[in-house]
Protein backbone atom coordinates (compact mmCIF):
# COMPACT_ATOMS: atom_id res chain seq x y z
CA UNK A 1 0.00 0.00 0.00
CA UNK A 2 2.81 2.39 0.88
CA UNK A 3 4.56 1.77 -2.47
CA UNK A 4 1.28 2.33 -4.28
CA UNK A 5 0.78 5.73 -2.59
CA UNK A 6 4.35 6.74 -3.43
CA UNK A 7 3.81 5.84 -7.10
CA UNK A 8 0.52 7.82 -7.20
CA UNK A 9 2.25 10.83 -5.62
CA UNK A 10 5.11 10.70 -8.15
CA UNK A 11 2.70 10.44 -11.11
CA UNK A 12 0.59 13.37 -9.88
CA UNK A 13 3.63 15.49 -9.03
CA UNK A 14 5.26 14.85 -12.42
CA UNK A 15 2.06 15.48 -14.38
CA UNK A 16 1.52 18.80 -12.59
CA UNK A 17 5.03 19.98 -13.45
CA UNK A 18 5.06 18.62 -16.97
CA UNK A 19 3.76 21.79 -18.63
CA UNK A 20 5.84 24.96 -18.56
CA UNK A 21 2.83 27.18 -19.18
CA UNK A 22 1.30 26.47 -15.78
CA UNK A 23 3.77 28.83 -14.15
CA UNK A 24 4.28 32.55 -14.44
CA UNK A 25 4.50 34.19 -17.84
CA UNK A 26 8.01 34.96 -19.13
CA UNK A 27 9.03 38.54 -19.77
CA UNK A 28 12.48 39.63 -20.95
CA UNK A 29 13.85 42.53 -22.95
CA UNK A 30 13.47 40.51 -26.18
CA UNK A 31 10.33 38.43 -25.66
CA UNK A 32 7.08 38.05 -23.79
CA UNK A 33 5.58 34.60 -23.38
CA UNK A 34 2.14 35.13 -21.92
CA UNK A 35 0.54 32.01 -20.46
CA UNK A 36 -3.17 32.74 -20.86
CA UNK A 37 -6.14 30.57 -19.88
CA UNK A 38 -6.98 29.08 -23.30
CA UNK A 39 -3.77 29.59 -25.28
CA UNK A 40 -0.30 31.08 -25.02
CA UNK A 41 0.82 34.31 -26.66
CA UNK A 42 4.44 34.48 -27.80
CA UNK A 43 5.83 37.94 -28.67
CA UNK A 44 9.35 38.23 -30.06
CA UNK A 45 10.75 41.76 -29.94
CA UNK A 46 14.48 41.46 -30.32
CA UNK A 47 16.76 44.39 -31.00
CA UNK A 48 19.72 42.10 -31.72
CA UNK A 49 20.59 41.97 -35.41
CA UNK A 50 22.79 39.71 -37.50
CA UNK A 51 25.65 40.84 -39.73
CA UNK A 52 27.69 39.35 -42.55
CA UNK A 53 30.15 41.03 -44.91
CA UNK A 54 29.27 44.57 -43.78
CA UNK A 55 25.54 43.81 -44.22
CA UNK A 56 23.23 44.18 -41.23
CA UNK A 57 20.11 42.02 -41.08
CA UNK A 58 17.44 43.22 -38.72
CA UNK A 59 15.55 40.70 -36.64
CA UNK A 60 11.93 40.32 -37.61
CA UNK A 61 9.67 40.81 -34.63
CA UNK A 62 6.36 38.99 -34.44
CA UNK A 63 3.58 37.67 -32.27
CA UNK A 64 1.79 34.33 -32.51
CA UNK A 65 -0.72 32.40 -30.44
CA UNK A 66 0.23 28.87 -29.43
CA UNK A 67 -1.58 25.95 -27.82
CA UNK A 68 -1.46 25.20 -24.10
CA UNK A 69 0.55 22.37 -22.56
CA UNK A 70 4.04 23.35 -23.69
CA UNK A 71 6.64 20.93 -22.40
CA UNK A 72 9.70 22.62 -23.92
CA UNK A 73 10.67 25.62 -26.06
CA UNK A 74 13.89 26.94 -27.52
CA UNK A 75 15.14 29.87 -29.59
CA UNK A 76 18.21 29.59 -31.83
CA UNK A 77 18.91 32.71 -33.92
CA UNK A 78 15.76 33.16 -36.04
CA UNK A 79 14.38 29.67 -35.35
CA UNK A 80 11.80 28.93 -32.66
CA UNK A 81 10.81 25.50 -31.35
CA UNK A 82 7.72 24.79 -29.24
CA UNK A 83 7.14 21.21 -28.12
CA UNK A 84 3.91 19.75 -26.77
CA UNK A 85 2.77 16.29 -25.59
CA UNK A 86 3.59 13.25 -27.73
CA UNK A 87 6.34 15.12 -29.63
CA UNK A 88 3.96 17.53 -31.32
CA UNK A 89 6.14 20.46 -32.41
CA UNK A 90 5.53 23.91 -33.82
CA UNK A 91 8.70 25.20 -35.48
CA UNK A 92 8.94 28.78 -36.75
CA UNK A 93 11.72 30.03 -39.00
CA UNK A 94 11.48 33.74 -39.45
CA UNK A 95 13.70 35.31 -42.10
CA UNK A 96 15.49 38.45 -41.08
CA UNK A 97 13.66 41.70 -41.78
CA UNK A 98 12.68 41.90 -45.41
CA UNK A 99 10.45 44.50 -47.02
CA UNK A 100 8.97 41.88 -49.33
CA UNK A 101 6.92 40.17 -46.60
CA UNK A 102 3.47 39.22 -47.79
CA UNK A 103 0.25 38.17 -46.16
CA UNK A 104 -0.39 35.50 -48.78
CA UNK A 105 -0.25 32.54 -46.42
CA UNK A 106 -0.84 28.99 -47.57
CA UNK A 107 -0.40 25.39 -46.41
CA UNK A 108 2.15 23.06 -48.01
CA UNK A 109 2.87 19.39 -47.71
CA UNK A 110 6.27 18.44 -46.28
CA UNK A 111 8.38 15.30 -46.55
CA UNK A 112 10.64 13.52 -44.06
CA UNK A 113 13.83 15.01 -45.54
CA UNK A 114 12.56 18.60 -45.16
CA UNK A 115 11.38 17.91 -41.61
CA UNK A 116 14.74 16.43 -40.70
CA UNK A 117 16.55 19.51 -42.03
CA UNK A 118 14.36 21.83 -39.98
CA UNK A 119 14.30 19.88 -36.72
CA UNK A 120 17.61 18.00 -36.55
CA UNK A 121 19.41 20.43 -34.20
CA UNK A 122 16.49 20.47 -31.76
CA UNK A 123 16.10 16.70 -32.12
CA UNK A 124 19.73 16.12 -31.17
CA UNK A 125 19.54 18.45 -28.16
CA UNK A 126 16.49 16.54 -26.88
CA UNK A 127 18.14 13.17 -27.56
CA UNK A 128 15.33 11.89 -29.77
CA UNK A 129 15.71 9.02 -32.23
CA UNK A 130 15.77 10.13 -35.89
CA UNK A 131 13.44 7.27 -36.82
CA UNK A 132 10.66 9.41 -35.33
CA UNK A 133 10.86 11.87 -38.26
CA UNK A 134 8.49 9.66 -40.27
CA UNK A 135 5.43 11.72 -41.28
CA UNK A 136 3.44 8.80 -42.65
CA UNK A 137 1.58 8.08 -39.41
CA UNK A 138 -2.12 8.00 -40.26
CA UNK A 139 -3.35 9.72 -37.09
CA UNK A 140 -0.76 12.57 -37.32
CA UNK A 141 -0.45 15.64 -39.52
CA UNK A 142 2.71 17.51 -40.56
CA UNK A 143 2.39 20.61 -42.77
CA UNK A 144 4.08 23.94 -43.43
CA UNK A 145 2.15 27.20 -43.13
CA UNK A 146 4.12 29.88 -44.99
CA UNK A 147 4.06 33.18 -46.81
CA UNK A 148 7.46 32.55 -48.41
CA UNK A 149 9.40 34.48 -45.75
CA UNK A 150 8.20 32.86 -42.56
CA UNK A 151 7.83 29.10 -42.26
CA UNK A 152 5.70 27.55 -39.55
CA UNK A 153 5.98 23.78 -39.38
CA UNK A 154 3.21 21.89 -37.66
CA UNK A 155 5.00 18.61 -37.01
CA UNK A 156 3.49 15.36 -35.83
CA UNK A 157 0.23 16.98 -34.74
CA UNK A 158 -2.49 14.59 -33.63
CA UNK A 159 -5.46 14.72 -35.99
CA UNK A 160 -7.76 15.82 -33.15
CA UNK A 161 -5.48 18.84 -32.41
CA UNK A 162 -4.64 19.89 -35.97
CA UNK A 163 -7.46 22.41 -36.65
CA UNK A 164 -6.99 24.06 -33.25
CA UNK A 165 -3.21 24.39 -33.71
CA UNK A 166 -3.67 25.74 -37.25
CA UNK A 167 -6.23 28.31 -36.10
CA UNK A 168 -3.84 29.51 -33.40
CA UNK A 169 -0.80 29.91 -35.66
CA UNK A 170 -2.88 31.83 -38.18
CA UNK A 171 -2.73 34.63 -35.62
CA UNK A 172 0.93 35.22 -36.67
CA UNK A 173 1.61 38.99 -37.07
CA UNK A 174 4.72 40.95 -37.90
CA UNK A 175 5.52 43.70 -35.42
CA UNK A 176 7.32 46.94 -36.17
CA UNK A 177 10.93 47.01 -35.01
PDB file of C-alpha atoms in Angstrom:
ATOM      1  CA  UNK A   1       0.000   0.000   0.000  1.00  0.00           C
ATOM      2  CA  UNK A   2       2.814   2.386   0.884  1.00  0.00           C
ATOM      3  CA  UNK A   3       4.558   1.769  -2.468  1.00  0.00           C
ATOM      4  CA  UNK A   4       1.277   2.330  -4.282  1.00  0.00           C
ATOM      5  CA  UNK A   5       0.777   5.733  -2.589  1.00  0.00           C
ATOM      6  CA  UNK A   6       4.346   6.744  -3.429  1.00  0.00           C
ATOM      7  CA  UNK A   7       3.806   5.844  -7.095  1.00  0.00           C
ATOM      8  CA  UNK A   8       0.521   7.816  -7.198  1.00  0.00           C
ATOM      9  CA  UNK A   9       2.255  10.829  -5.619  1.00  0.00           C
ATOM     10  CA  UNK A  10       5.108  10.703  -8.154  1.00  0.00           C
ATOM     11  CA  UNK A  11       2.699  10.444 -11.106  1.00  0.00           C
ATOM     12  CA  UNK A  12       0.588  13.368  -9.878  1.00  0.00           C
ATOM     13  CA  UNK A  13       3.634  15.494  -9.034  1.00  0.00           C
ATOM     14  CA  UNK A  14       5.263  14.854 -12.424  1.00  0.00           C
ATOM     15  CA  UNK A  15       2.062  15.479 -14.379  1.00  0.00           C
ATOM     16  CA  UNK A  16       1.524  18.803 -12.594  1.00  0.00           C
ATOM     17  CA  UNK A  17       5.031  19.983 -13.453  1.00  0.00           C
ATOM     18  CA  UNK A  18       5.061  18.616 -16.974  1.00  0.00           C
ATOM     19  CA  UNK A  19       3.759  21.794 -18.629  1.00  0.00           C
ATOM     20  CA  UNK A  20       5.838  24.960 -18.559  1.00  0.00           C
ATOM     21  CA  UNK A  21       2.831  27.180 -19.183  1.00  0.00           C
ATOM     22  CA  UNK A  22       1.301  26.470 -15.778  1.00  0.00           C
ATOM     23  CA  UNK A  23       3.773  28.827 -14.146  1.00  0.00           C
ATOM     24  CA  UNK A  24       4.281  32.555 -14.438  1.00  0.00           C
ATOM     25  CA  UNK A  25       4.505  34.186 -17.839  1.00  0.00           C
ATOM     26  CA  UNK A  26       8.006  34.955 -19.135  1.00  0.00           C
ATOM     27  CA  UNK A  27       9.028  38.544 -19.769  1.00  0.00           C
ATOM     28  CA  UNK A  28      12.477  39.625 -20.948  1.00  0.00           C
ATOM     29  CA  UNK A  29      13.853  42.535 -22.953  1.00  0.00           C
ATOM     30  CA  UNK A  30      13.473  40.512 -26.184  1.00  0.00           C
ATOM     31  CA  UNK A  31      10.325  38.430 -25.664  1.00  0.00           C
ATOM     32  CA  UNK A  32       7.077  38.049 -23.792  1.00  0.00           C
ATOM     33  CA  UNK A  33       5.585  34.601 -23.380  1.00  0.00           C
ATOM     34  CA  UNK A  34       2.139  35.127 -21.917  1.00  0.00           C
ATOM     35  CA  UNK A  35       0.544  32.014 -20.462  1.00  0.00           C
ATOM     36  CA  UNK A  36      -3.166  32.741 -20.862  1.00  0.00           C
ATOM     37  CA  UNK A  37      -6.142  30.565 -19.880  1.00  0.00           C
ATOM     38  CA  UNK A  38      -6.976  29.075 -23.302  1.00  0.00           C
ATOM     39  CA  UNK A  39      -3.775  29.592 -25.281  1.00  0.00           C
ATOM     40  CA  UNK A  40      -0.303  31.080 -25.016  1.00  0.00           C
ATOM     41  CA  UNK A  41       0.816  34.313 -26.660  1.00  0.00           C
ATOM     42  CA  UNK A  42       4.440  34.483 -27.803  1.00  0.00           C
ATOM     43  CA  UNK A  43       5.825  37.936 -28.667  1.00  0.00           C
ATOM     44  CA  UNK A  44       9.350  38.227 -30.064  1.00  0.00           C
ATOM     45  CA  UNK A  45      10.752  41.761 -29.937  1.00  0.00           C
ATOM     46  CA  UNK A  46      14.479  41.457 -30.319  1.00  0.00           C
ATOM     47  CA  UNK A  47      16.757  44.390 -30.999  1.00  0.00           C
ATOM     48  CA  UNK A  48      19.723  42.105 -31.724  1.00  0.00           C
ATOM     49  CA  UNK A  49      20.591  41.967 -35.405  1.00  0.00           C
ATOM     50  CA  UNK A  50      22.791  39.706 -37.501  1.00  0.00           C
ATOM     51  CA  UNK A  51      25.645  40.838 -39.732  1.00  0.00           C
ATOM     52  CA  UNK A  52      27.688  39.349 -42.546  1.00  0.00           C
ATOM     53  CA  UNK A  53      30.149  41.034 -44.912  1.00  0.00           C
ATOM     54  CA  UNK A  54      29.272  44.570 -43.779  1.00  0.00           C
ATOM     55  CA  UNK A  55      25.542  43.813 -44.219  1.00  0.00           C
ATOM     56  CA  UNK A  56      23.227  44.178 -41.233  1.00  0.00           C
ATOM     57  CA  UNK A  57      20.114  42.024 -41.083  1.00  0.00           C
ATOM     58  CA  UNK A  58      17.438  43.223 -38.724  1.00  0.00           C
ATOM     59  CA  UNK A  59      15.549  40.701 -36.640  1.00  0.00           C
ATOM     60  CA  UNK A  60      11.931  40.323 -37.611  1.00  0.00           C
ATOM     61  CA  UNK A  61       9.671  40.814 -34.634  1.00  0.00           C
ATOM     62  CA  UNK A  62       6.363  38.988 -34.443  1.00  0.00           C
ATOM     63  CA  UNK A  63       3.580  37.667 -32.268  1.00  0.00           C
ATOM     64  CA  UNK A  64       1.790  34.330 -32.512  1.00  0.00           C
ATOM     65  CA  UNK A  65      -0.716  32.400 -30.436  1.00  0.00           C
ATOM     66  CA  UNK A  66       0.227  28.868 -29.432  1.00  0.00           C
ATOM     67  CA  UNK A  67      -1.582  25.949 -27.815  1.00  0.00           C
ATOM     68  CA  UNK A  68      -1.463  25.205 -24.100  1.00  0.00           C
ATOM     69  CA  UNK A  69       0.545  22.365 -22.556  1.00  0.00           C
ATOM     70  CA  UNK A  70       4.037  23.355 -23.689  1.00  0.00           C
ATOM     71  CA  UNK A  71       6.642  20.927 -22.397  1.00  0.00           C
ATOM     72  CA  UNK A  72       9.705  22.623 -23.925  1.00  0.00           C
ATOM     73  CA  UNK A  73      10.667  25.616 -26.060  1.00  0.00           C
ATOM     74  CA  UNK A  74      13.892  26.944 -27.519  1.00  0.00           C
ATOM     75  CA  UNK A  75      15.139  29.867 -29.594  1.00  0.00           C
ATOM     76  CA  UNK A  76      18.207  29.586 -31.834  1.00  0.00           C
ATOM     77  CA  UNK A  77      18.910  32.708 -33.923  1.00  0.00           C
ATOM     78  CA  UNK A  78      15.761  33.159 -36.038  1.00  0.00           C
ATOM     79  CA  UNK A  79      14.384  29.667 -35.351  1.00  0.00           C
ATOM     80  CA  UNK A  80      11.800  28.931 -32.665  1.00  0.00           C
ATOM     81  CA  UNK A  81      10.809  25.503 -31.351  1.00  0.00           C
ATOM     82  CA  UNK A  82       7.723  24.785 -29.241  1.00  0.00           C
ATOM     83  CA  UNK A  83       7.144  21.213 -28.116  1.00  0.00           C
ATOM     84  CA  UNK A  84       3.910  19.753 -26.768  1.00  0.00           C
ATOM     85  CA  UNK A  85       2.773  16.293 -25.588  1.00  0.00           C
ATOM     86  CA  UNK A  86       3.586  13.246 -27.730  1.00  0.00           C
ATOM     87  CA  UNK A  87       6.344  15.116 -29.630  1.00  0.00           C
ATOM     88  CA  UNK A  88       3.958  17.529 -31.323  1.00  0.00           C
ATOM     89  CA  UNK A  89       6.144  20.464 -32.409  1.00  0.00           C
ATOM     90  CA  UNK A  90       5.530  23.906 -33.820  1.00  0.00           C
ATOM     91  CA  UNK A  91       8.698  25.202 -35.480  1.00  0.00           C
ATOM     92  CA  UNK A  92       8.940  28.780 -36.747  1.00  0.00           C
ATOM     93  CA  UNK A  93      11.720  30.031 -38.998  1.00  0.00           C
ATOM     94  CA  UNK A  94      11.479  33.738 -39.453  1.00  0.00           C
ATOM     95  CA  UNK A  95      13.699  35.309 -42.097  1.00  0.00           C
ATOM     96  CA  UNK A  96      15.494  38.453 -41.079  1.00  0.00           C
ATOM     97  CA  UNK A  97      13.659  41.705 -41.782  1.00  0.00           C
ATOM     98  CA  UNK A  98      12.682  41.902 -45.407  1.00  0.00           C
ATOM     99  CA  UNK A  99      10.453  44.505 -47.021  1.00  0.00           C
ATOM    100  CA  UNK A 100       8.966  41.876 -49.335  1.00  0.00           C
ATOM    101  CA  UNK A 101       6.924  40.171 -46.598  1.00  0.00           C
ATOM    102  CA  UNK A 102       3.470  39.222 -47.785  1.00  0.00           C
ATOM    103  CA  UNK A 103       0.252  38.174 -46.157  1.00  0.00           C
ATOM    104  CA  UNK A 104      -0.391  35.503 -48.777  1.00  0.00           C
ATOM    105  CA  UNK A 105      -0.245  32.536 -46.419  1.00  0.00           C
ATOM    106  CA  UNK A 106      -0.839  28.986 -47.573  1.00  0.00           C
ATOM    107  CA  UNK A 107      -0.404  25.388 -46.414  1.00  0.00           C
ATOM    108  CA  UNK A 108       2.148  23.064 -48.013  1.00  0.00           C
ATOM    109  CA  UNK A 109       2.871  19.386 -47.713  1.00  0.00           C
ATOM    110  CA  UNK A 110       6.268  18.443 -46.279  1.00  0.00           C
ATOM    111  CA  UNK A 111       8.378  15.305 -46.551  1.00  0.00           C
ATOM    112  CA  UNK A 112      10.640  13.524 -44.059  1.00  0.00           C
ATOM    113  CA  UNK A 113      13.826  15.006 -45.539  1.00  0.00           C
ATOM    114  CA  UNK A 114      12.559  18.603 -45.157  1.00  0.00           C
ATOM    115  CA  UNK A 115      11.377  17.911 -41.609  1.00  0.00           C
ATOM    116  CA  UNK A 116      14.735  16.426 -40.700  1.00  0.00           C
ATOM    117  CA  UNK A 117      16.552  19.510 -42.033  1.00  0.00           C
ATOM    118  CA  UNK A 118      14.359  21.831 -39.980  1.00  0.00           C
ATOM    119  CA  UNK A 119      14.301  19.875 -36.717  1.00  0.00           C
ATOM    120  CA  UNK A 120      17.611  18.001 -36.551  1.00  0.00           C
ATOM    121  CA  UNK A 121      19.408  20.434 -34.197  1.00  0.00           C
ATOM    122  CA  UNK A 122      16.486  20.471 -31.759  1.00  0.00           C
ATOM    123  CA  UNK A 123      16.104  16.702 -32.121  1.00  0.00           C
ATOM    124  CA  UNK A 124      19.729  16.124 -31.171  1.00  0.00           C
ATOM    125  CA  UNK A 125      19.542  18.452 -28.164  1.00  0.00           C
ATOM    126  CA  UNK A 126      16.486  16.545 -26.883  1.00  0.00           C
ATOM    127  CA  UNK A 127      18.137  13.174 -27.557  1.00  0.00           C
ATOM    128  CA  UNK A 128      15.328  11.892 -29.774  1.00  0.00           C
ATOM    129  CA  UNK A 129      15.711   9.019 -32.231  1.00  0.00           C
ATOM    130  CA  UNK A 130      15.769  10.130 -35.888  1.00  0.00           C
ATOM    131  CA  UNK A 131      13.436   7.272 -36.820  1.00  0.00           C
ATOM    132  CA  UNK A 132      10.656   9.411 -35.326  1.00  0.00           C
ATOM    133  CA  UNK A 133      10.857  11.870 -38.260  1.00  0.00           C
ATOM    134  CA  UNK A 134       8.493   9.659 -40.267  1.00  0.00           C
ATOM    135  CA  UNK A 135       5.430  11.720 -41.281  1.00  0.00           C
ATOM    136  CA  UNK A 136       3.437   8.802 -42.645  1.00  0.00           C
ATOM    137  CA  UNK A 137       1.578   8.081 -39.410  1.00  0.00           C
ATOM    138  CA  UNK A 138      -2.123   7.996 -40.255  1.00  0.00           C
ATOM    139  CA  UNK A 139      -3.345   9.721 -37.089  1.00  0.00           C
ATOM    140  CA  UNK A 140      -0.761  12.566 -37.322  1.00  0.00           C
ATOM    141  CA  UNK A 141      -0.449  15.643 -39.525  1.00  0.00           C
ATOM    142  CA  UNK A 142       2.714  17.506 -40.564  1.00  0.00           C
ATOM    143  CA  UNK A 143       2.395  20.606 -42.770  1.00  0.00           C
ATOM    144  CA  UNK A 144       4.078  23.941 -43.428  1.00  0.00           C
ATOM    145  CA  UNK A 145       2.153  27.203 -43.127  1.00  0.00           C
ATOM    146  CA  UNK A 146       4.123  29.879 -44.990  1.00  0.00           C
ATOM    147  CA  UNK A 147       4.063  33.184 -46.805  1.00  0.00           C
ATOM    148  CA  UNK A 148       7.459  32.546 -48.413  1.00  0.00           C
ATOM    149  CA  UNK A 149       9.404  34.484 -45.755  1.00  0.00           C
ATOM    150  CA  UNK A 150       8.195  32.864 -42.558  1.00  0.00           C
ATOM    151  CA  UNK A 151       7.833  29.099 -42.256  1.00  0.00           C
ATOM    152  CA  UNK A 152       5.699  27.552 -39.551  1.00  0.00           C
ATOM    153  CA  UNK A 153       5.982  23.780 -39.378  1.00  0.00           C
ATOM    154  CA  UNK A 154       3.211  21.887 -37.663  1.00  0.00           C
ATOM    155  CA  UNK A 155       5.003  18.612 -37.007  1.00  0.00           C
ATOM    156  CA  UNK A 156       3.491  15.357 -35.829  1.00  0.00           C
ATOM    157  CA  UNK A 157       0.227  16.976 -34.744  1.00  0.00           C
ATOM    158  CA  UNK A 158      -2.487  14.591 -33.625  1.00  0.00           C
ATOM    159  CA  UNK A 159      -5.456  14.721 -35.993  1.00  0.00           C
ATOM    160  CA  UNK A 160      -7.765  15.820 -33.154  1.00  0.00           C
ATOM    161  CA  UNK A 161      -5.484  18.845 -32.410  1.00  0.00           C
ATOM    162  CA  UNK A 162      -4.641  19.894 -35.966  1.00  0.00           C
ATOM    163  CA  UNK A 163      -7.465  22.410 -36.649  1.00  0.00           C
ATOM    164  CA  UNK A 164      -6.994  24.055 -33.254  1.00  0.00           C
ATOM    165  CA  UNK A 165      -3.214  24.391 -33.711  1.00  0.00           C
ATOM    166  CA  UNK A 166      -3.670  25.735 -37.245  1.00  0.00           C
ATOM    167  CA  UNK A 167      -6.228  28.308 -36.099  1.00  0.00           C
ATOM    168  CA  UNK A 168      -3.843  29.515 -33.401  1.00  0.00           C
ATOM    169  CA  UNK A 169      -0.803  29.905 -35.659  1.00  0.00           C
ATOM    170  CA  UNK A 170      -2.884  31.827 -38.184  1.00  0.00           C
ATOM    171  CA  UNK A 171      -2.725  34.634 -35.617  1.00  0.00           C
ATOM    172  CA  UNK A 172       0.926  35.225 -36.669  1.00  0.00           C
ATOM    173  CA  UNK A 173       1.611  38.990 -37.065  1.00  0.00           C
ATOM    174  CA  UNK A 174       4.721  40.953 -37.897  1.00  0.00           C
ATOM    175  CA  UNK A 175       5.521  43.701 -35.419  1.00  0.00           C
ATOM    176  CA  UNK A 176       7.320  46.935 -36.168  1.00  0.00           C
ATOM    177  CA  UNK A 177      10.933  47.008 -35.009  1.00  0.00           C
TER     178      UNK A 177
END
